[in-house]
Amino acid sequence: MLALKNWDINLRSREKKTLRSFLFLYAFLALLILAFVAFLYYGLERDLMLQNQREALSNLTNEQIVRLKSLHVNLDKEQTYPRDERFNSAIYDSSLKQIFSTLSTPKVNLYEDIYLKNDHIYFIKELESYYLGARYIAIEVDAPHSWDKKVFRKLLIYGAIIFSILVVIGYFLLGLLLRPMKDTISLLDRFIKDTTHELNTPVNAILSNIEMIDTQTLDESLAKKIKRITIASKTIANLYDDLTYLVLSHQILSQDVEVDLKLLIEERLEYFSLLFESKKIELSVELKEGVILTIDRKKVAKLLDNILSNAIKYNKIGGMIHLCLTQNSIEIKDSGRGIEKNKINQVFERYSRFDRSVGGFGIGLSIVAAIAKEYTLQVNIDSILGEGTTVRITW
């Protein structure tokens, strides 16, 4: 089921959707690149900070080694491991087993000479003499206060500036890429506008002259030919109305009046009567009396015409159409070809067509969506491929 509440079906919305999708992908890739650069920069800053600390840590380590040597020599007199309030330390034997430690962590990477972990700097040095059986000594000191916050602040400021510049560049780059599409769409709109203008006079002339023909005075063969011409003319007239609405909808001011939907539906069914007859479609209706809707009469007629036209166009020979009007809804059910479930979400998009075996431009349901949006109507579609489609309009 598809619920249509707020549907922007004009081409500019499609353009905006493309713009948003491109900018999202572009921004995501830009963030990935910036994150990688930030990671490298952070590593460089960390290494620079560690190098600045190396000499001081080396001096502290040498002081501790002197104390260890003194303890080693005077072990029979003094057996207390030397401590210093400026740092913590630990000693390890040649098999990397801990002999004694005052470190805040039990695990130290003895394969690194200096590294940063959990806001502490660790400096590792191999002893030349095995004092107290120790082969390695590790020194632990606190990392410089807020050094990482300074780095993160710098990364955030410069990263935001660079990211903003990249997004602006992406926006203008996409504008250049979309320009050919915009020109094509503009050309198509002008073509449709010119075509509808040229169609106006001949379509009206055909319909007017057909209405003046009294088919009852004609022989059966000629009457059938006139009916075919009438059907074809109404099909052209319906298409002409769609194209006119498509081009001029933004210029058409709504004239809302109280519309008796039962009378309007009966009028539209009469308009399509020859089309029902030509495909031998069985029509059944349930129309509630006194259902009034304040709406532009031409627009709601156009909405009904497009749904009925599709129900006829995509129906089978000898099929059925059931139309039901209630106090809060109109439901049109057909026994046509149906729509695949994964394509129902696309039926309201302009120029979308899923069956090329019948005519049309794929604009009918986009017009339905536009009118529904204007009057906050909800359009739901249920469809089973090969069994039929139900369109429900509620208010």
mmCIF file of C-alpha atoms in Angstrom:
data_model
loop_
_atom_site.group_PDB
_atom_site.id
_atom_site.type_symbol
_atom_site.label_atom_id
_atom_site.label_comp_id
_atom_site.label_asym_id
_atom_site.label_seq_id
_atom_site.Cartn_x
_atom_site.Cartn_y
_atom_site.Cartn_z
ATOM 1 C CA MET A 1 0.000 0.000 0.000
ATOM 2 C CA LEU A 2 1.197 3.458 -0.817
ATOM 3 C CA ALA A 3 -0.044 6.423 1.230
ATOM 4 C CA LEU A 4 0.328 9.750 -0.503
ATOM 5 C CA LYS A 5 0.200 12.729 1.854
ATOM 6 C CA ASN A 6 2.861 15.219 0.785
ATOM 7 C CA TRP A 7 4.082 14.424 -2.718
ATOM 8 C CA ASP A 8 6.130 16.896 -4.706
ATOM 9 C CA ILE A 9 5.836 15.716 -8.281
ATOM 10 C CA ASN A 10 7.218 18.606 -10.323
ATOM 11 C CA LEU A 11 10.497 18.236 -12.159
ATOM 12 C CA ARG A 12 12.203 20.724 -9.924
ATOM 13 C CA SER A 13 11.642 18.402 -6.962
ATOM 14 C CA ARG A 14 13.322 15.586 -8.916
ATOM 15 C CA GLU A 15 16.197 17.948 -9.570
ATOM 16 C CA LYS A 16 16.397 18.745 -5.854
ATOM 17 C CA LYS A 17 16.313 15.051 -5.021
ATOM 18 C CA THR A 18 19.225 14.430 -7.389
ATOM 19 C CA LEU A 19 21.042 17.395 -5.892
ATOM 20 C CA ARG A 20 20.538 16.101 -2.338
ATOM 21 C CA SER A 21 21.636 12.574 -3.265
ATOM 22 C CA PHE A 22 24.762 13.818 -5.018
ATOM 23 C CA LEU A 23 25.655 16.217 -2.206
ATOM 24 C CA PHE A 24 25.111 13.480 0.392
ATOM 25 C CA LEU A 25 27.433 11.094 -1.440
ATOM 26 C CA TYR A 26 29.921 13.879 -2.160
ATOM 27 C CA ALA A 27 29.868 15.024 1.485
ATOM 28 C CA PHE A 28 30.283 11.431 2.697
ATOM 29 C CA LEU A 29 33.337 10.909 0.481
ATOM 30 C CA ALA A 30 34.731 14.305 1.525
ATOM 31 C CA LEU A 31 34.295 13.359 5.197
ATOM 32 C CA LEU A 32 36.074 10.042 4.607
ATOM 33 C CA ILE A 33 39.015 11.833 3.013
ATOM 34 C CA LEU A 34 39.094 14.475 5.757
ATOM 35 C CA ALA A 35 38.906 11.763 8.423
ATOM 36 C CA PHE A 36 41.876 9.963 6.835
ATOM 37 C CA VAL A 37 43.857 13.205 6.649
ATOM 38 C CA ALA A 38 42.901 14.003 10.261
ATOM 39 C CA PHE A 39 44.077 10.549 11.342
ATOM 40 C CA LEU A 40 47.449 11.126 9.660
ATOM 41 C CA TYR A 41 47.725 14.622 11.147
ATOM 42 C CA TYR A 42 46.882 13.337 14.629
ATOM 43 C CA GLY A 43 49.578 10.670 14.264
ATOM 44 C CA LEU A 44 52.140 13.253 13.211
ATOM 45 C CA GLU A 45 51.247 15.533 16.138
ATOM 46 C CA ARG A 46 51.437 12.625 18.550
ATOM 47 C CA ASP A 47 54.853 11.579 17.224
ATOM 48 C CA LEU A 48 56.062 15.168 17.450
ATOM 49 C CA MET A 49 54.891 15.422 21.058
ATOM 50 C CA LEU A 50 56.614 12.126 21.925
ATOM 51 C CA GLN A 51 59.853 13.257 20.324
ATOM 52 C CA ASN A 52 59.711 16.447 22.386
ATOM 53 C CA GLN A 53 59.367 14.304 25.509
ATOM 54 C CA ARG A 54 62.080 11.810 24.587
ATOM 55 C CA GLU A 55 65.082 13.717 25.987
ATOM 56 C CA ALA A 56 63.404 14.433 29.322
ATOM 57 C CA LEU A 57 62.274 10.805 29.657
ATOM 58 C CA SER A 58 65.748 9.573 28.765
ATOM 59 C CA ASN A 59 67.211 11.681 31.606
ATOM 60 C CA LEU A 60 64.624 10.346 34.080
ATOM 61 C CA THR A 61 65.393 6.798 32.940
ATOM 62 C CA ASN A 62 69.125 7.345 33.487
ATOM 63 C CA GLU A 63 68.419 8.628 37.003
ATOM 64 C CA GLN A 64 66.369 5.518 37.758
ATOM 65 C CA ILE A 65 69.112 3.278 36.362
ATOM 66 C CA VAL A 66 71.602 4.897 38.760
ATOM 67 C CA ARG A 67 69.239 4.116 41.650
ATOM 68 C CA LEU A 68 68.841 0.530 40.448
ATOM 69 C CA LYS A 69 72.623 0.174 40.261
ATOM 70 C CA SER A 70 72.943 1.513 43.809
ATOM 71 C CA LEU A 71 70.263 -0.901 45.037
ATOM 72 C CA HIS A 72 71.973 -3.770 43.213
ATOM 73 C CA VAL A 73 75.313 -3.000 44.847
ATOM 74 C CA ASN A 74 73.798 -2.485 48.329
ATOM 75 C CA LEU A 75 71.118 -5.159 48.162
ATOM 76 C CA ASP A 76 72.344 -6.697 51.446
ATOM 77 C CA LYS A 77 71.694 -3.351 53.199
ATOM 78 C CA GLU A 78 68.706 -1.925 51.286
ATOM 79 C CA GLN A 79 65.917 -3.930 49.595
ATOM 80 C CA THR A 80 63.389 -1.188 48.793
ATOM 81 C CA TYR A 81 62.676 -0.546 45.104
ATOM 82 C CA PRO A 82 63.563 3.069 44.286
ATOM 83 C CA ARG A 83 60.586 5.342 43.602
ATOM 84 C CA ASP A 84 60.243 8.867 42.238
ATOM 85 C CA GLU A 85 57.143 11.067 42.461
ATOM 86 C CA ARG A 86 57.790 12.403 38.973
ATOM 87 C CA PHE A 87 57.209 9.033 37.287
ATOM 88 C CA ASN A 88 56.347 5.368 37.692
ATOM 89 C CA SER A 89 58.664 2.610 36.575
ATOM 90 C CA ALA A 90 59.020 -1.125 36.092
ATOM 91 C CA ILE A 91 61.831 -3.588 35.383
ATOM 92 C CA TYR A 92 61.676 -6.775 33.300
ATOM 93 C CA ASP A 93 64.046 -9.690 32.785
ATOM 94 C CA SER A 94 65.392 -10.928 29.454
ATOM 95 C CA SER A 95 62.297 -13.113 28.930
ATOM 96 C CA LEU A 96 60.118 -9.986 29.268
ATOM 97 C CA LYS A 97 58.765 -11.157 32.600
ATOM 98 C CA GLN A 98 57.990 -8.410 35.081
ATOM 99 C CA ILE A 99 60.290 -8.275 38.113
ATOM 100 C CA PHE A 100 58.772 -5.251 39.845
ATOM 101 C CA SER A 101 56.411 -2.453 38.796
ATOM 102 C CA THR A 102 54.755 0.720 40.036
ATOM 103 C CA LEU A 103 53.066 1.343 36.673
ATOM 104 C CA SER A 104 49.323 1.998 36.370
ATOM 105 C CA THR A 105 48.975 -0.821 33.827
ATOM 106 C CA PRO A 106 50.209 -4.422 33.973
ATOM 107 C CA LYS A 107 50.831 -4.593 30.237
ATOM 108 C CA VAL A 108 53.637 -2.689 28.573
ATOM 109 C CA ASN A 109 54.831 -2.966 24.991
ATOM 110 C CA LEU A 110 58.555 -3.531 25.406
ATOM 111 C CA TYR A 111 59.094 -3.611 21.648
ATOM 112 C CA GLU A 112 58.436 0.152 21.382
ATOM 113 C CA ASP A 113 60.973 2.636 22.678
ATOM 114 C CA ILE A 114 58.354 5.342 23.317
ATOM 115 C CA TYR A 115 54.571 5.406 22.869
ATOM 116 C CA LEU A 116 51.329 6.953 24.139
ATOM 117 C CA LYS A 117 48.545 4.992 25.836
ATOM 118 C CA ASN A 118 45.608 6.113 28.015
ATOM 119 C CA ASP A 119 47.030 9.637 28.557
ATOM 120 C CA HIS A 120 50.387 8.203 29.691
ATOM 121 C CA ILE A 121 53.722 8.169 27.924
ATOM 122 C CA TYR A 122 55.852 5.046 28.189
ATOM 123 C CA PHE A 123 59.589 5.100 27.579
ATOM 124 C CA ILE A 124 61.411 1.757 27.247
ATOM 125 C CA LYS A 125 65.159 1.282 27.508
ATOM 126 C CA GLU A 126 67.348 -1.783 27.412
ATOM 127 C CA LEU A 127 69.889 -1.948 30.256
ATOM 128 C CA GLU A 128 73.546 -2.506 29.496
ATOM 129 C CA SER A 129 74.070 -4.308 32.814
ATOM 130 C CA TYR A 130 71.623 -6.707 34.439
ATOM 131 C CA TYR A 131 70.975 -4.760 37.645
ATOM 132 C CA LEU A 132 68.717 -6.846 39.911
ATOM 133 C CA GLY A 133 68.363 -9.277 36.995
ATOM 134 C CA ALA A 134 66.614 -6.641 34.898
ATOM 135 C CA ARG A 135 67.084 -6.429 31.157
ATOM 136 C CA TYR A 136 64.513 -3.684 30.420
ATOM 137 C CA ILE A 137 63.250 -0.651 32.262
ATOM 138 C CA ALA A 138 59.990 1.183 31.541
ATOM 139 C CA ILE A 139 59.155 4.721 32.615
ATOM 140 C CA GLU A 140 55.592 6.005 32.814
ATOM 141 C CA VAL A 141 54.695 9.723 32.973
ATOM 142 C CA ASP A 142 51.523 11.694 32.358
ATOM 143 C CA ALA A 143 51.101 13.083 28.850
ATOM 144 C CA PRO A 144 51.293 16.894 28.534
ATOM 145 C CA HIS A 145 48.073 18.490 29.760
ATOM 146 C CA SER A 146 45.354 18.889 27.055
ATOM 147 C CA TRP A 147 47.732 18.372 24.157
ATOM 148 C CA ASP A 148 45.131 16.197 22.397
ATOM 149 C CA LYS A 149 42.339 18.729 22.968
ATOM 150 C CA LYS A 150 44.393 21.358 21.197
ATOM 151 C CA VAL A 151 44.933 18.986 18.294
ATOM 152 C CA PHE A 152 41.226 18.079 18.126
ATOM 153 C CA ARG A 153 40.209 21.743 18.288
ATOM 154 C CA LYS A 154 42.534 22.564 15.413
ATOM 155 C CA LEU A 155 41.250 19.587 13.416
ATOM 156 C CA LEU A 156 37.630 20.586 14.039
ATOM 157 C CA ILE A 157 38.092 24.209 13.002
ATOM 158 C CA TYR A 158 40.162 23.573 9.886
ATOM 159 C CA GLY A 159 38.169 20.448 9.011
ATOM 160 C CA ALA A 160 34.892 22.384 9.136
ATOM 161 C CA ILE A 161 36.323 25.147 6.945
ATOM 162 C CA ILE A 162 37.711 22.708 4.363
ATOM 163 C CA PHE A 163 34.513 20.628 4.406
ATOM 164 C CA SER A 164 32.365 23.729 3.818
ATOM 165 C CA ILE A 165 34.548 24.764 0.898
ATOM 166 C CA LEU A 166 34.313 21.252 -0.594
ATOM 167 C CA VAL A 167 30.501 21.218 -0.257
ATOM 168 C CA VAL A 168 30.223 24.611 -1.978
ATOM 169 C CA ILE A 169 32.493 23.376 -4.773
ATOM 170 C CA GLY A 170 30.357 20.224 -5.053
ATOM 171 C CA TYR A 171 27.175 22.294 -5.261
ATOM 172 C CA PHE A 172 28.453 24.367 -8.168
ATOM 173 C CA LEU A 173 29.980 21.302 -9.811
ATOM 174 C CA LEU A 174 26.599 19.562 -9.701
ATOM 175 C CA GLY A 175 25.001 22.678 -11.183
ATOM 176 C CA LEU A 176 27.301 22.320 -14.182
ATOM 177 C CA LEU A 177 26.495 18.616 -14.484
ATOM 178 C CA LEU A 178 22.733 19.264 -14.280
ATOM 179 C CA ARG A 179 22.736 22.063 -16.839
ATOM 180 C CA PRO A 180 22.308 19.729 -19.875
ATOM 181 C CA MET A 181 19.400 18.004 -18.098
ATOM 182 C CA LYS A 182 17.808 21.368 -17.256
ATOM 183 C CA ASP A 183 18.118 22.461 -20.875
ATOM 184 C CA THR A 184 16.528 19.201 -22.049
ATOM 185 C CA ILE A 185 13.647 19.522 -19.590
ATOM 186 C CA SER A 186 13.106 23.142 -20.605
ATOM 187 C CA LEU A 187 13.059 22.119 -24.263
ATOM 188 C CA LEU A 188 10.569 19.341 -23.486
ATOM 189 C CA ASP A 189 8.296 21.727 -21.587
ATOM 190 C CA ARG A 190 8.345 24.207 -24.467
ATOM 191 C CA PHE A 191 7.555 21.396 -26.910
ATOM 192 C CA ILE A 192 4.604 20.219 -24.811
ATOM 193 C CA LYS A 193 3.326 23.780 -24.451
ATOM 194 C CA ASP A 194 3.551 24.428 -28.195
ATOM 195 C CA THR A 195 1.966 21.051 -28.999
ATOM 196 C CA THR A 196 -0.992 21.596 -26.673
ATOM 197 C CA HIS A 197 -1.525 25.042 -28.150
ATOM 198 C CA GLU A 198 -1.623 23.611 -31.675
ATOM 199 C CA LEU A 199 -3.934 20.743 -30.619
ATOM 200 C CA ASN A 200 -6.559 22.985 -29.056
ATOM 201 C CA THR A 201 -8.413 24.071 -32.189
ATOM 202 C CA PRO A 202 -8.593 20.715 -34.058
ATOM 203 C CA VAL A 203 -9.563 18.760 -30.910
ATOM 204 C CA ASN A 204 -12.407 21.161 -30.111
ATOM 205 C CA ALA A 205 -13.544 21.125 -33.735
ATOM 206 C CA ILE A 206 -13.656 17.315 -33.867
ATOM 207 C CA LEU A 207 -15.549 16.976 -30.587
ATOM 208 C CA SER A 208 -18.023 19.725 -31.448
ATOM 209 C CA ASN A 209 -18.854 18.241 -34.850
ATOM 210 C CA ILE A 210 -19.161 14.692 -33.496
ATOM 211 C CA GLU A 211 -21.625 15.851 -30.836
ATOM 212 C CA MET A 212 -23.804 17.337 -33.583
ATOM 213 C CA ILE A 213 -24.077 14.017 -35.435
ATOM 214 C CA ASP A 214 -27.297 12.115 -34.786
ATOM 215 C CA THR A 215 -26.064 8.516 -34.839
ATOM 216 C CA GLN A 216 -29.618 7.155 -34.659
ATOM 217 C CA THR A 217 -30.294 8.286 -38.229
ATOM 218 C CA LEU A 218 -27.191 6.511 -39.553
ATOM 219 C CA ASP A 219 -26.885 2.917 -40.669
ATOM 220 C CA GLU A 220 -25.188 0.496 -38.258
ATOM 221 C CA SER A 221 -21.857 0.345 -40.097
ATOM 222 C CA LEU A 222 -21.491 4.121 -40.233
ATOM 223 C CA ALA A 223 -22.648 4.480 -36.622
ATOM 224 C CA LYS A 224 -19.852 2.106 -35.501
ATOM 225 C CA LYS A 225 -17.306 4.201 -37.387
ATOM 226 C CA ILE A 226 -18.603 7.364 -35.725
ATOM 227 C CA LYS A 227 -18.312 5.651 -32.324
ATOM 228 C CA ARG A 228 -14.703 4.745 -33.048
ATOM 229 C CA ILE A 229 -13.995 8.346 -34.036
ATOM 230 C CA THR A 230 -15.728 9.533 -30.857
ATOM 231 C CA ILE A 231 -13.636 7.188 -28.693
ATOM 232 C CA ALA A 232 -10.422 8.278 -30.394
ATOM 233 C CA SER A 233 -11.398 11.934 -30.077
ATOM 234 C CA LYS A 234 -12.147 11.609 -26.373
ATOM 235 C CA THR A 235 -8.818 9.853 -25.853
ATOM 236 C CA ILE A 236 -7.050 12.726 -27.598
ATOM 237 C CA ALA A 237 -9.110 15.263 -25.652
ATOM 238 C CA ASN A 238 -8.187 13.587 -22.344
ATOM 239 C CA LEU A 239 -4.522 13.579 -23.305
ATOM 240 C CA TYR A 240 -4.792 17.218 -24.361
ATOM 241 C CA ASP A 241 -6.293 18.119 -20.973
ATOM 242 C CA ASP A 242 -3.444 16.312 -19.210
ATOM 243 C CA LEU A 243 -0.798 18.140 -21.221
ATOM 244 C CA THR A 244 -2.526 21.470 -20.633
ATOM 245 C CA TYR A 245 -2.667 20.867 -16.898
ATOM 246 C CA LEU A 246 0.965 19.742 -16.913
ATOM 247 C CA VAL A 247 2.173 22.929 -18.569
ATOM 248 C CA LEU A 248 -0.235 25.457 -17.069
ATOM 249 C CA SER A 249 -1.016 24.042 -13.605
ATOM 250 C CA HIS A 250 1.103 26.715 -11.899
ATOM 251 C CA GLN A 251 -0.964 29.398 -13.690
ATOM 252 C CA ILE A 252 -4.399 27.907 -12.979
ATOM 253 C CA LEU A 253 -6.158 29.474 -10.013
ATOM 254 C CA SER A 254 -8.412 27.096 -8.106
ATOM 255 C CA GLN A 255 -12.084 27.992 -8.006
ATOM 256 C CA ASP A 256 -13.370 25.939 -5.095
ATOM 257 C CA VAL A 257 -17.090 25.267 -4.961
ATOM 258 C CA GLU A 258 -19.299 22.675 -3.304
ATOM 259 C CA VAL A 259 -19.290 19.677 -5.642
ATOM 260 C CA ASP A 260 -21.858 16.867 -5.450
ATOM 261 C CA LEU A 261 -19.558 13.909 -6.071
ATOM 262 C CA LYS A 262 -22.349 11.513 -7.042
ATOM 263 C CA LEU A 263 -23.473 13.785 -9.886
ATOM 264 C CA LEU A 264 -19.891 14.429 -10.974
ATOM 265 C CA ILE A 265 -19.032 10.710 -11.032
ATOM 266 C CA GLU A 266 -22.154 9.904 -13.055
ATOM 267 C CA GLU A 267 -21.162 12.630 -15.520
ATOM 268 C CA ARG A 268 -17.640 11.262 -15.888
ATOM 269 C CA LEU A 269 -18.888 7.672 -16.284
ATOM 270 C CA GLU A 270 -21.181 8.872 -19.075
ATOM 271 C CA TYR A 271 -18.202 10.573 -20.720
ATOM 272 C CA PHE A 272 -16.283 7.258 -20.700
ATOM 273 C CA SER A 273 -19.314 5.108 -21.617
ATOM 274 C CA LEU A 274 -18.142 4.428 -25.176
ATOM 275 C CA LEU A 275 -14.707 3.394 -23.866
ATOM 276 C CA PHE A 276 -16.364 0.952 -21.447
ATOM 277 C CA GLU A 277 -18.431 -0.384 -24.301
ATOM 278 C CA SER A 278 -15.485 -0.739 -26.681
ATOM 279 C CA LYS A 279 -13.619 -3.052 -24.248
ATOM 280 C CA LYS A 280 -16.823 -4.773 -23.058
ATOM 281 C CA ILE A 281 -16.048 -3.769 -19.489
ATOM 282 C CA GLU A 282 -18.674 -4.566 -16.873
ATOM 283 C CA LEU A 283 -19.228 -1.486 -14.726
ATOM 284 C CA SER A 284 -20.742 -1.610 -11.244
ATOM 285 C CA VAL A 285 -21.241 1.418 -9.004
ATOM 286 C CA GLU A 286 -22.233 2.171 -5.421
ATOM 287 C CA LEU A 287 -22.791 5.898 -5.041
ATOM 288 C CA LYS A 288 -23.847 7.434 -1.754
ATOM 289 C CA GLU A 289 -26.189 10.392 -1.991
ATOM 290 C CA GLY A 290 -25.312 13.824 -0.649
ATOM 291 C CA VAL A 291 -21.505 13.546 -0.549
ATOM 292 C CA ILE A 292 -20.301 17.139 -0.935
ATOM 293 C CA LEU A 293 -16.684 18.210 -1.275
ATOM 294 C CA THR A 294 -15.460 21.811 -1.486
ATOM 295 C CA ILE A 295 -12.978 21.632 -4.334
ATOM 296 C CA ASP A 296 -12.267 22.925 -7.834
ATOM 297 C CA ARG A 297 -14.733 21.032 -10.015
ATOM 298 C CA LYS A 298 -12.444 20.814 -13.055
ATOM 299 C CA LYS A 299 -9.571 19.503 -10.964
ATOM 300 C CA VAL A 300 -11.529 16.776 -9.204
ATOM 301 C CA ALA A 301 -12.981 15.798 -12.595
ATOM 302 C CA LYS A 302 -9.440 15.590 -13.963
ATOM 303 C CA LEU A 303 -8.426 13.444 -10.975
ATOM 304 C CA LEU A 304 -11.303 11.022 -11.617
ATOM 305 C CA ASP A 305 -10.728 10.992 -15.370
ATOM 306 C CA ASN A 306 -7.100 9.929 -15.022
ATOM 307 C CA ILE A 307 -7.883 7.107 -12.611
ATOM 308 C CA LEU A 308 -10.801 5.884 -14.731
ATOM 309 C CA SER A 309 -8.727 6.200 -17.902
ATOM 310 C CA ASN A 310 -6.027 3.964 -16.415
ATOM 311 C CA ALA A 311 -8.617 1.487 -15.148
ATOM 312 C CA ILE A 312 -9.960 1.200 -18.708
ATOM 313 C CA LYS A 313 -6.624 1.367 -20.533
ATOM 314 C CA TYR A 314 -4.914 -1.366 -18.504
ATOM 315 C CA ASN A 315 -8.008 -3.570 -18.155
ATOM 316 C CA LYS A 316 -8.623 -6.739 -20.093
ATOM 317 C CA ILE A 317 -11.333 -7.257 -22.708
ATOM 318 C CA GLY A 318 -14.485 -8.232 -20.845
ATOM 319 C CA GLY A 319 -13.037 -7.124 -17.511
ATOM 320 C CA MET A 320 -14.758 -5.290 -14.706
ATOM 321 C CA ILE A 321 -14.539 -1.928 -12.922
ATOM 322 C CA HIS A 322 -16.227 -1.287 -9.585
ATOM 323 C CA LEU A 323 -16.628 2.286 -8.328
ATOM 324 C CA CYS A 324 -17.746 3.009 -4.773
ATOM 325 C CA LEU A 325 -18.457 6.445 -3.264
ATOM 326 C CA THR A 326 -18.805 6.765 0.523
ATOM 327 C CA GLN A 327 -18.962 9.766 2.815
ATOM 328 C CA ASN A 328 -15.161 9.983 3.077
ATOM 329 C CA SER A 329 -13.739 8.120 0.092
ATOM 330 C CA ILE A 330 -13.875 7.119 -3.558
ATOM 331 C CA GLU A 331 -12.672 3.648 -4.469
ATOM 332 C CA ILE A 332 -12.077 2.471 -8.039
ATOM 333 C CA LYS A 333 -11.260 -1.215 -8.454
ATOM 334 C CA ASP A 334 -10.405 -2.902 -11.745
ATOM 335 C CA SER A 335 -9.529 -6.378 -12.988
ATOM 336 C CA GLY A 336 -6.580 -5.176 -15.042
ATOM 337 C CA ARG A 337 -2.936 -6.155 -15.308
ATOM 338 C CA GLY A 338 -1.881 -4.868 -11.906
ATOM 339 C CA ILE A 339 1.436 -3.386 -10.835
ATOM 340 C CA GLU A 340 4.491 -5.076 -9.359
ATOM 341 C CA LYS A 341 4.849 -4.336 -5.639
ATOM 342 C CA ASN A 342 8.341 -2.918 -6.017
ATOM 343 C CA LYS A 343 7.060 -0.403 -8.602
ATOM 344 C CA ILE A 344 3.966 0.900 -6.776
ATOM 345 C CA ASN A 345 6.067 3.598 -5.076
ATOM 346 C CA GLN A 346 7.040 4.975 -8.506
ATOM 347 C CA VAL A 347 3.607 5.280 -10.135
ATOM 348 C CA PHE A 348 3.151 8.923 -9.124
ATOM 349 C CA GLU A 349 6.449 9.999 -10.677
ATOM 350 C CA ARG A 350 6.052 11.977 -13.862
ATOM 351 C CA TYR A 351 6.758 10.051 -17.096
ATOM 352 C CA SER A 352 6.818 6.713 -15.232
ATOM 353 C CA ARG A 353 5.394 3.947 -17.419
ATOM 354 C CA PHE A 354 5.532 0.231 -16.654
ATOM 355 C CA ASP A 355 3.560 -1.101 -19.623
ATOM 356 C CA ARG A 356 4.687 0.067 -23.069
ATOM 357 C CA SER A 357 1.999 -1.919 -24.887
ATOM 358 C CA VAL A 358 -0.537 0.898 -24.386
ATOM 359 C CA GLY A 359 -0.267 4.582 -25.174
ATOM 360 C CA GLY A 360 0.308 7.514 -22.890
ATOM 361 C CA PHE A 361 3.096 9.674 -21.544
ATOM 362 C CA GLY A 362 3.041 8.515 -17.921
ATOM 363 C CA ILE A 363 1.710 11.820 -16.603
ATOM 364 C CA GLY A 364 -1.824 10.903 -15.500
ATOM 365 C CA LEU A 365 -1.072 9.722 -11.958
ATOM 366 C CA SER A 366 1.437 12.525 -11.427
ATOM 367 C CA ILE A 367 -1.450 14.938 -12.052
ATOM 368 C CA VAL A 368 -3.598 12.927 -9.621
ATOM 369 C CA ALA A 369 -0.816 13.317 -7.042
ATOM 370 C CA ALA A 370 -0.567 17.070 -7.633
ATOM 371 C CA ILE A 371 -4.304 17.622 -7.196
ATOM 372 C CA ALA A 372 -4.388 15.339 -4.137
ATOM 373 C CA LYS A 373 -1.546 17.279 -2.562
ATOM 374 C CA GLU A 374 -3.257 20.619 -3.200
ATOM 375 C CA TYR A 375 -6.414 19.503 -1.367
ATOM 376 C CA THR A 376 -4.695 17.246 1.242
ATOM 377 C CA LEU A 377 -6.379 14.154 -0.133
ATOM 378 C CA GLN A 378 -4.789 10.768 0.448
ATOM 379 C CA VAL A 379 -4.326 8.394 -2.466
ATOM 380 C CA ASN A 380 -3.716 4.722 -1.668
ATOM 381 C CA ILE A 381 -2.943 2.061 -4.233
ATOM 382 C CA ASP A 382 -3.318 -1.699 -3.716
ATOM 383 C CA SER A 383 -2.327 -3.850 -6.651
ATOM 384 C CA ILE A 384 -1.674 -7.512 -7.425
ATOM 385 C CA LEU A 385 0.143 -8.288 -10.646
ATOM 386 C CA GLY A 386 -2.165 -10.102 -13.045
ATOM 387 C CA GLU A 387 -5.264 -9.615 -10.862
ATOM 388 C CA GLY A 388 -6.016 -5.904 -10.736
ATOM 389 C CA THR A 389 -5.599 -2.576 -8.975
ATOM 390 C CA THR A 390 -7.593 -0.653 -6.393
ATOM 391 C CA VAL A 391 -7.192 3.126 -6.079
ATOM 392 C CA ARG A 392 -8.669 4.688 -2.958
ATOM 393 C CA ILE A 393 -9.023 8.461 -2.454
ATOM 394 C CA THR A 394 -9.879 9.567 1.081
ATOM 395 C CA TRP A 395 -10.395 12.907 2.756
#
